mmCIF file of C-alpha atoms in Angstrom:
data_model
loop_
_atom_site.group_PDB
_atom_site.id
_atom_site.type_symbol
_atom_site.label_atom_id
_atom_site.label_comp_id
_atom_site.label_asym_id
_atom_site.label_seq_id
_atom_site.Cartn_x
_atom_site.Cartn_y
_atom_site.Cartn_z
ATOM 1 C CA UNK A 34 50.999 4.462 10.655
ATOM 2 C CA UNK A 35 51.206 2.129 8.189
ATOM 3 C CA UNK A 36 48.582 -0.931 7.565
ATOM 4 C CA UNK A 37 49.515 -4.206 8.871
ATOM 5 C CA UNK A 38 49.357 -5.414 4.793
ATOM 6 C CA UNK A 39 52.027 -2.735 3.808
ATOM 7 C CA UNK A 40 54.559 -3.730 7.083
ATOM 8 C CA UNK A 41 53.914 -7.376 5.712
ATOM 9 C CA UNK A 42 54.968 -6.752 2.161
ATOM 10 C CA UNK A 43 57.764 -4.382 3.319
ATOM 11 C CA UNK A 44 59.518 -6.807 5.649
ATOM 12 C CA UNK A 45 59.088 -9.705 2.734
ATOM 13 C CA UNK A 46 60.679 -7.450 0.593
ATOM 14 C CA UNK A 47 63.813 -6.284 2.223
ATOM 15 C CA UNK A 48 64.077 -9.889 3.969
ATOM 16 C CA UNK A 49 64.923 -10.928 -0.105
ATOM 17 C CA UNK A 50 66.575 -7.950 -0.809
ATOM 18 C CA UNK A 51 68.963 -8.534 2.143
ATOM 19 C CA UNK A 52 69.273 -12.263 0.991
ATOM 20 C CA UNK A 53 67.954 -13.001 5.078
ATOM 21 C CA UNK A 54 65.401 -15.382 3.987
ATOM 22 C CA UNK A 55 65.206 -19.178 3.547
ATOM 23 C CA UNK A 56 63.621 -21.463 1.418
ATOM 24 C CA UNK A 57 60.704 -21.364 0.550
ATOM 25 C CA UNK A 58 60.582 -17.691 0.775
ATOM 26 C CA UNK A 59 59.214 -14.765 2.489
ATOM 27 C CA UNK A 60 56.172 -13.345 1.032
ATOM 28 C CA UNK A 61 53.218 -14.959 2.092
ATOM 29 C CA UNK A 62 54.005 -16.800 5.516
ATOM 30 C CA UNK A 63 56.364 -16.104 8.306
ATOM 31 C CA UNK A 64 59.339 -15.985 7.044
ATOM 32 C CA UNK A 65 62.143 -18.871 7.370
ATOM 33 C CA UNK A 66 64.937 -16.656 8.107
ATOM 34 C CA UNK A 67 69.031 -16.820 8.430
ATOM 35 C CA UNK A 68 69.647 -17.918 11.763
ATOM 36 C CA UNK A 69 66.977 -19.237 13.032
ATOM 37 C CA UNK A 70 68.676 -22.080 14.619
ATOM 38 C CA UNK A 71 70.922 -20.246 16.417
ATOM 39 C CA UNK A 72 67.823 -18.171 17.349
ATOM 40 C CA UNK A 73 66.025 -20.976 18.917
ATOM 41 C CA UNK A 74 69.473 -21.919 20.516
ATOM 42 C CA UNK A 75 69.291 -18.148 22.159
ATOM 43 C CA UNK A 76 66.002 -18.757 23.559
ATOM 44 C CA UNK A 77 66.824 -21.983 24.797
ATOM 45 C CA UNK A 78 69.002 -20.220 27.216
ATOM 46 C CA UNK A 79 66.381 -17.942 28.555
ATOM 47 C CA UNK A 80 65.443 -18.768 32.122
ATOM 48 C CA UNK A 81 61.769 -18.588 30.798
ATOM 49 C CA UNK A 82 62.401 -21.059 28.302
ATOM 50 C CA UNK A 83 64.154 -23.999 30.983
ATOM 51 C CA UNK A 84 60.985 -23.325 33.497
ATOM 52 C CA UNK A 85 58.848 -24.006 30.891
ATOM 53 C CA UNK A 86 57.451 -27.735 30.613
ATOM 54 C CA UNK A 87 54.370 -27.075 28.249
ATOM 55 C CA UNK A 88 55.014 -25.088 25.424
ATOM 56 C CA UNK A 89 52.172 -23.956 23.006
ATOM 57 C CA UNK A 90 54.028 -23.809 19.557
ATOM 58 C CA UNK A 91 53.372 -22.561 16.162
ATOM 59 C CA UNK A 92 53.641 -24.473 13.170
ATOM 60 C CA UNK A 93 55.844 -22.053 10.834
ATOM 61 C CA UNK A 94 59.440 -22.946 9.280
ATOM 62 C CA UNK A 95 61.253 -20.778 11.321
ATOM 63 C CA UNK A 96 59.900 -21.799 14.622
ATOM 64 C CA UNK A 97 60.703 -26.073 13.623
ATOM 65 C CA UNK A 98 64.320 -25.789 15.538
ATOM 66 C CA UNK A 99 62.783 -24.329 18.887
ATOM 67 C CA UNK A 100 59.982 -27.448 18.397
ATOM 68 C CA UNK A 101 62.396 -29.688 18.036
ATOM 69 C CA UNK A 102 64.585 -27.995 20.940
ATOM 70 C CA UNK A 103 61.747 -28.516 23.366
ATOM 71 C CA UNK A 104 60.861 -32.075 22.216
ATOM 72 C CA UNK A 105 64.674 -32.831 22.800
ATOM 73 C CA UNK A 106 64.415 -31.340 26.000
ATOM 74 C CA UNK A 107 61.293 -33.481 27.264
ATOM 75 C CA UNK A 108 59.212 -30.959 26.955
ATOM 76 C CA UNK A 109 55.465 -31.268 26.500
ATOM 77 C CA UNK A 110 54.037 -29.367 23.054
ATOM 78 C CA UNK A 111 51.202 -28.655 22.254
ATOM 79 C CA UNK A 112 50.281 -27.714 18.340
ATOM 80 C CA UNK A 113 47.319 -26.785 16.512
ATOM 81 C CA UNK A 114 46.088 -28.435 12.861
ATOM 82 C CA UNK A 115 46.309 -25.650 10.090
ATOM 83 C CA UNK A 116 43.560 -23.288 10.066
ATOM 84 C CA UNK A 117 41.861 -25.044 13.156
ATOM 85 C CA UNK A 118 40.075 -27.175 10.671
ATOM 86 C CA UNK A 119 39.574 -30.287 13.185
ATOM 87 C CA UNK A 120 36.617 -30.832 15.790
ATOM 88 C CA UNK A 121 39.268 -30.841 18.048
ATOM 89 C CA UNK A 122 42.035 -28.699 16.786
ATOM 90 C CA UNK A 123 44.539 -29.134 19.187
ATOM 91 C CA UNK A 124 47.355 -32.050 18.801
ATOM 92 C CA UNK A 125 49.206 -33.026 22.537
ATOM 93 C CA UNK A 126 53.221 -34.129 21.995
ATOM 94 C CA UNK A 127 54.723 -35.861 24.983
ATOM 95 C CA UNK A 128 58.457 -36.990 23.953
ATOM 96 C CA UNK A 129 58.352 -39.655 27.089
ATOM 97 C CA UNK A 130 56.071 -41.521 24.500
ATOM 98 C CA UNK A 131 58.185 -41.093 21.242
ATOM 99 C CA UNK A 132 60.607 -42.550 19.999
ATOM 100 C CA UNK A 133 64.068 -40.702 19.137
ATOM 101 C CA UNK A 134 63.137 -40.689 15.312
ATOM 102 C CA UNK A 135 58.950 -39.571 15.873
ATOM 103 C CA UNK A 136 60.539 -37.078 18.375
ATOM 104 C CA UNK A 137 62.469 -35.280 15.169
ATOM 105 C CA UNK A 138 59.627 -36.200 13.028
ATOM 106 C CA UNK A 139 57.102 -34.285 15.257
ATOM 107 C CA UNK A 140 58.683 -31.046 14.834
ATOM 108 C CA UNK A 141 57.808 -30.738 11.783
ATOM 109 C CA UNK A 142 53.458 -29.642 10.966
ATOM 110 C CA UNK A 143 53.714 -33.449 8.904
ATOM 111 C CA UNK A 144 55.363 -34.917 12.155
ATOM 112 C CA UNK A 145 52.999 -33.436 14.673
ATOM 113 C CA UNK A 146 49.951 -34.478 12.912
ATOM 114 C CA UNK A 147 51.052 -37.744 12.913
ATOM 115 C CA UNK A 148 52.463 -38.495 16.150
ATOM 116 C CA UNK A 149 50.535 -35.877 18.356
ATOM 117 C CA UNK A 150 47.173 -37.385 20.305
ATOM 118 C CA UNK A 151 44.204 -35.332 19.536
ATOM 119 C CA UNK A 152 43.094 -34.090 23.093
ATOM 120 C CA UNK A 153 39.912 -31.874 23.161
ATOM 121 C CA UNK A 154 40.888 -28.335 24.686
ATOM 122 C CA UNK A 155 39.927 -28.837 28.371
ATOM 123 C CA UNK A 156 41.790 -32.108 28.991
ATOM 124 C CA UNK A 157 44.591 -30.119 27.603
ATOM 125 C CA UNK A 158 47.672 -29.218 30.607
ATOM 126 C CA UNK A 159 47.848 -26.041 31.808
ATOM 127 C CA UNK A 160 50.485 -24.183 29.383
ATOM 128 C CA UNK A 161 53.595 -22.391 30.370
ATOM 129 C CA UNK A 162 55.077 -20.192 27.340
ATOM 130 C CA UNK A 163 53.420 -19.891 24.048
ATOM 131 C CA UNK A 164 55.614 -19.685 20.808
ATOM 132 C CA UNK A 165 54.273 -17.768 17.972
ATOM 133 C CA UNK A 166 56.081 -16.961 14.746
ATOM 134 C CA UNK A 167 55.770 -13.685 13.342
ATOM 135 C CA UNK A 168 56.470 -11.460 10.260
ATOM 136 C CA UNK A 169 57.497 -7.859 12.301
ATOM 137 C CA UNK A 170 57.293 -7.142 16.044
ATOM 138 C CA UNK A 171 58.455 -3.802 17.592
ATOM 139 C CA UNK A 172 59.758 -3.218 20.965
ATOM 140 C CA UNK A 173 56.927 -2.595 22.758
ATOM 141 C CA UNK A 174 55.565 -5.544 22.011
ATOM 142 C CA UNK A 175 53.683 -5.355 19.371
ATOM 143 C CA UNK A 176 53.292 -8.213 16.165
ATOM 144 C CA UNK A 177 52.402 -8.791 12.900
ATOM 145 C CA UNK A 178 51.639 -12.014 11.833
ATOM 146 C CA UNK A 179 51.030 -13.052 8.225
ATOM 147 C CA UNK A 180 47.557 -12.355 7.928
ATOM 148 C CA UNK A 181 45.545 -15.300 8.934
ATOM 149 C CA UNK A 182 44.401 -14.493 12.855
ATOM 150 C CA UNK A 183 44.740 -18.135 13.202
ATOM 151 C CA UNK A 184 47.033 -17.326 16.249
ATOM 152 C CA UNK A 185 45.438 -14.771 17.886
ATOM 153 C CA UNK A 186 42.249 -17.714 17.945
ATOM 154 C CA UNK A 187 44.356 -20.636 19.170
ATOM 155 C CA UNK A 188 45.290 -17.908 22.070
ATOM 156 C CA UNK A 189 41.815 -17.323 22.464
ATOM 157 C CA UNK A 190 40.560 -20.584 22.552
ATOM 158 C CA UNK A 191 42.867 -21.525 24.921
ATOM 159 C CA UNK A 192 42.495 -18.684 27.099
ATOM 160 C CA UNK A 193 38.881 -19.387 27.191
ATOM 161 C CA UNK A 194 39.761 -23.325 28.559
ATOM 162 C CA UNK A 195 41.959 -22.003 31.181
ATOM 163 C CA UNK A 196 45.234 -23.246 30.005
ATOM 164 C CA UNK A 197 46.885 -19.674 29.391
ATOM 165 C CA UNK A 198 46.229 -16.305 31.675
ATOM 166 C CA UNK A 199 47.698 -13.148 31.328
ATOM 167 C CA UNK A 200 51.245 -14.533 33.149
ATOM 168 C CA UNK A 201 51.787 -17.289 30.164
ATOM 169 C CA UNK A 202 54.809 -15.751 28.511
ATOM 170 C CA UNK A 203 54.373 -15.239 24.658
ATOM 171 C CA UNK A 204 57.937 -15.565 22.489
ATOM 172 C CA UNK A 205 58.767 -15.382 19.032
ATOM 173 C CA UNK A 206 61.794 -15.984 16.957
ATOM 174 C CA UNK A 207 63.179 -13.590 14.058
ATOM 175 C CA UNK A 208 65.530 -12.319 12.444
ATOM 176 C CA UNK A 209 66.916 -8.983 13.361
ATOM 177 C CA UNK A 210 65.545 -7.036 10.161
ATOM 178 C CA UNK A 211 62.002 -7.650 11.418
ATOM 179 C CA UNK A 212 62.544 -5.840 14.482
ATOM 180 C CA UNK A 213 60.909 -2.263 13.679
ATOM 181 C CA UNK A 214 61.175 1.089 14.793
ATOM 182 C CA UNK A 215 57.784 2.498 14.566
ATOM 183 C CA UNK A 216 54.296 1.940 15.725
ATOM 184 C CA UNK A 217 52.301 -1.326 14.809
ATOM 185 C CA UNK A 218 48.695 -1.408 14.450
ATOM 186 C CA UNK A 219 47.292 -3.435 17.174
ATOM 187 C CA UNK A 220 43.592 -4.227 17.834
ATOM 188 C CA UNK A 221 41.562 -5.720 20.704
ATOM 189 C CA UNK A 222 42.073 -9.869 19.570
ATOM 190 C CA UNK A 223 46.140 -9.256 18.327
ATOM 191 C CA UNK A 224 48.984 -11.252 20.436
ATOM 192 C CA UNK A 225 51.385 -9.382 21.883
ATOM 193 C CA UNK A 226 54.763 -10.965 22.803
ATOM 194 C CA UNK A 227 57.021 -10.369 25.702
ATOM 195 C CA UNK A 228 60.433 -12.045 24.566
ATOM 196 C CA UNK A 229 61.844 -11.640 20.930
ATOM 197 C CA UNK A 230 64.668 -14.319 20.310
ATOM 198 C CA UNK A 231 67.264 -13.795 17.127
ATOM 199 C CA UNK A 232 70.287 -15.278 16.190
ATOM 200 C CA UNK A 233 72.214 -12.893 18.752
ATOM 201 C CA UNK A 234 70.196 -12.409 21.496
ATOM 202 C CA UNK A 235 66.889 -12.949 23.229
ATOM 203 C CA UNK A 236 65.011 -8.763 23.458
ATOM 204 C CA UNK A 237 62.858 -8.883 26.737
ATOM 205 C CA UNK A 238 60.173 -6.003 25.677
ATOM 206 C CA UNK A 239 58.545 -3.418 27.697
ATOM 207 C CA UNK A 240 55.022 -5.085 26.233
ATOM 208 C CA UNK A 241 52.696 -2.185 26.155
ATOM 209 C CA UNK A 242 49.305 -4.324 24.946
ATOM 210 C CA UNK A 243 46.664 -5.930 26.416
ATOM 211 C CA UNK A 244 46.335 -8.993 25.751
ATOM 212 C CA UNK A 245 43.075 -10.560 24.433
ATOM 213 C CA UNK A 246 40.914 -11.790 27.163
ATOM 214 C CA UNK A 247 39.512 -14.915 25.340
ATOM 215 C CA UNK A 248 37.575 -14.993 21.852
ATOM 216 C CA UNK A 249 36.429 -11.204 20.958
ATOM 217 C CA UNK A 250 33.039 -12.375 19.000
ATOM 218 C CA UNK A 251 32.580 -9.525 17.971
ATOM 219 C CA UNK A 252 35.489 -8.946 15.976
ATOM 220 C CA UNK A 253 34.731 -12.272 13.781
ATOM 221 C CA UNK A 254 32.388 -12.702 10.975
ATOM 222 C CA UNK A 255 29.958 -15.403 10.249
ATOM 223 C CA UNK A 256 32.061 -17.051 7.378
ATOM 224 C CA UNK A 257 35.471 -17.648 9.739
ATOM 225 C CA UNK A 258 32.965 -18.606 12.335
ATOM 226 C CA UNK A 259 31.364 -21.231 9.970
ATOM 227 C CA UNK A 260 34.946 -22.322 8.915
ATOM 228 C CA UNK A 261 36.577 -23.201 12.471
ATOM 229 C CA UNK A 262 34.528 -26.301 13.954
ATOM 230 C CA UNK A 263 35.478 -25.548 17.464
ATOM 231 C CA UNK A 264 33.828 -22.159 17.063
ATOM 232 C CA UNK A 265 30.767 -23.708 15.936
ATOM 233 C CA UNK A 266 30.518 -26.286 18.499
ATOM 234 C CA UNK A 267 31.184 -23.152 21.168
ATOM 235 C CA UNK A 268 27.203 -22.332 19.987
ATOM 236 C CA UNK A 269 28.054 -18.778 18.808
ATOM 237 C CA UNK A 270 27.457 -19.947 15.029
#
């Protein structure tokens, strides 16, 4: 099985090769990809997606159309700052109280910053799909994100206030060339997703992961612990 580094650098790769990727590039992040409008178009069509009225989004490129989508759509969001960096790292978007130009604006990691109220995680509402971006997922489920854990912690943290149990549906947009056929390596604290949206249709996966059951200590040093403020205040420092 190959490390989660070497799937990373392989799907960057053949997403330039294949001239799939958008500016400002694949390696590094989750990739902006071809399509990924009409990707975010396909999961707006999901029955999951129209019962949802909290959505739990991502910050990446790719994933800015299915923001902007559910913003459009009066739907609540609910974003993290980069790298959980904040006291309180979670931002609360509520298009009733935007205007039409904020509610473009805040689909963008700028635009949610500056328009999103910062609401501590327990006053947060109860959320109904998560969005995560990733750089490979398999049909079973399984992702690879690019490299941070930053998701896997948001899910944590908000398992751990009671706004996400093991119903909350987890989606993620892509393009088709970041679907693999083999194995993933998946530990104790990775996301799995149940839904995989591309430009031609939304993949409902036989998810064969766990999923983590709040923040696995354990797994995280005392540097990232030191780093994330929330994490700190939790007492576990």
């Amino acid at each position: 099985m190959r490390s989660k580094d070497q799937v990373r650098r392989a799907v960057w790769k053949a997403m330039d090769r294949e001239g799939v990727s958008r500016f400002p590039g694949a390696e590094g992040r989750v990739p902006n990809f071809a399509g990924a409008k009409l990707a975010a178009e396909r999961l707006a069509g999901h029955r999951t997606w129209k019962r949802a009225q909290v959505i739990k989004a991502n910050p990446d490129s790719p994933q800015t159309h299915a923001r902007r989508r559910a913003l459009e759509e009066g739907k609540t969001l609910v974003m993290a700052v980069p790298r959980l960096r904040d006291t309180h790292p979670f931002r609360l978007l509520e298009p009733r109280k935007l205007s039409a130009k904020q509610v473009g604006e805040a689909a963008t990691i700028k635009g949610a910053m500056r328009h999103g109220t910062v609401v501590a995680d327990d006053e947060l509402p109860e959320i109904d799909l998560v969005l995560c971006g990733s750089v490979g997922v398999n049909l079973k489920g399984a992702r690879v994100g690019k490299g941070g854990g930053y998701s896997d912690l948001e899910y944590g943290l908000l398992i751990e206030a009671g706004k996400i149990d093991d119903h909350t549906i987890v989606v993620t947009t892509a393009h088709p060339i970041q679907i693999l056929r083999e194995n993933l390596m998946m530990t104790a604290h990775d996301l799995p997703v149940d839904l995989v949206a591309t430009p031609r249709a939304v993949i409902e996966v036989e998810r064969e992961y766990e999923r983590p059951r709040g923040i696995l200590w354990n797994h995280l040093q005392p540097p990232q612990i030191h780093e994330v403020p929330i994490l700190e205040r939790m007492g576990y420092a």
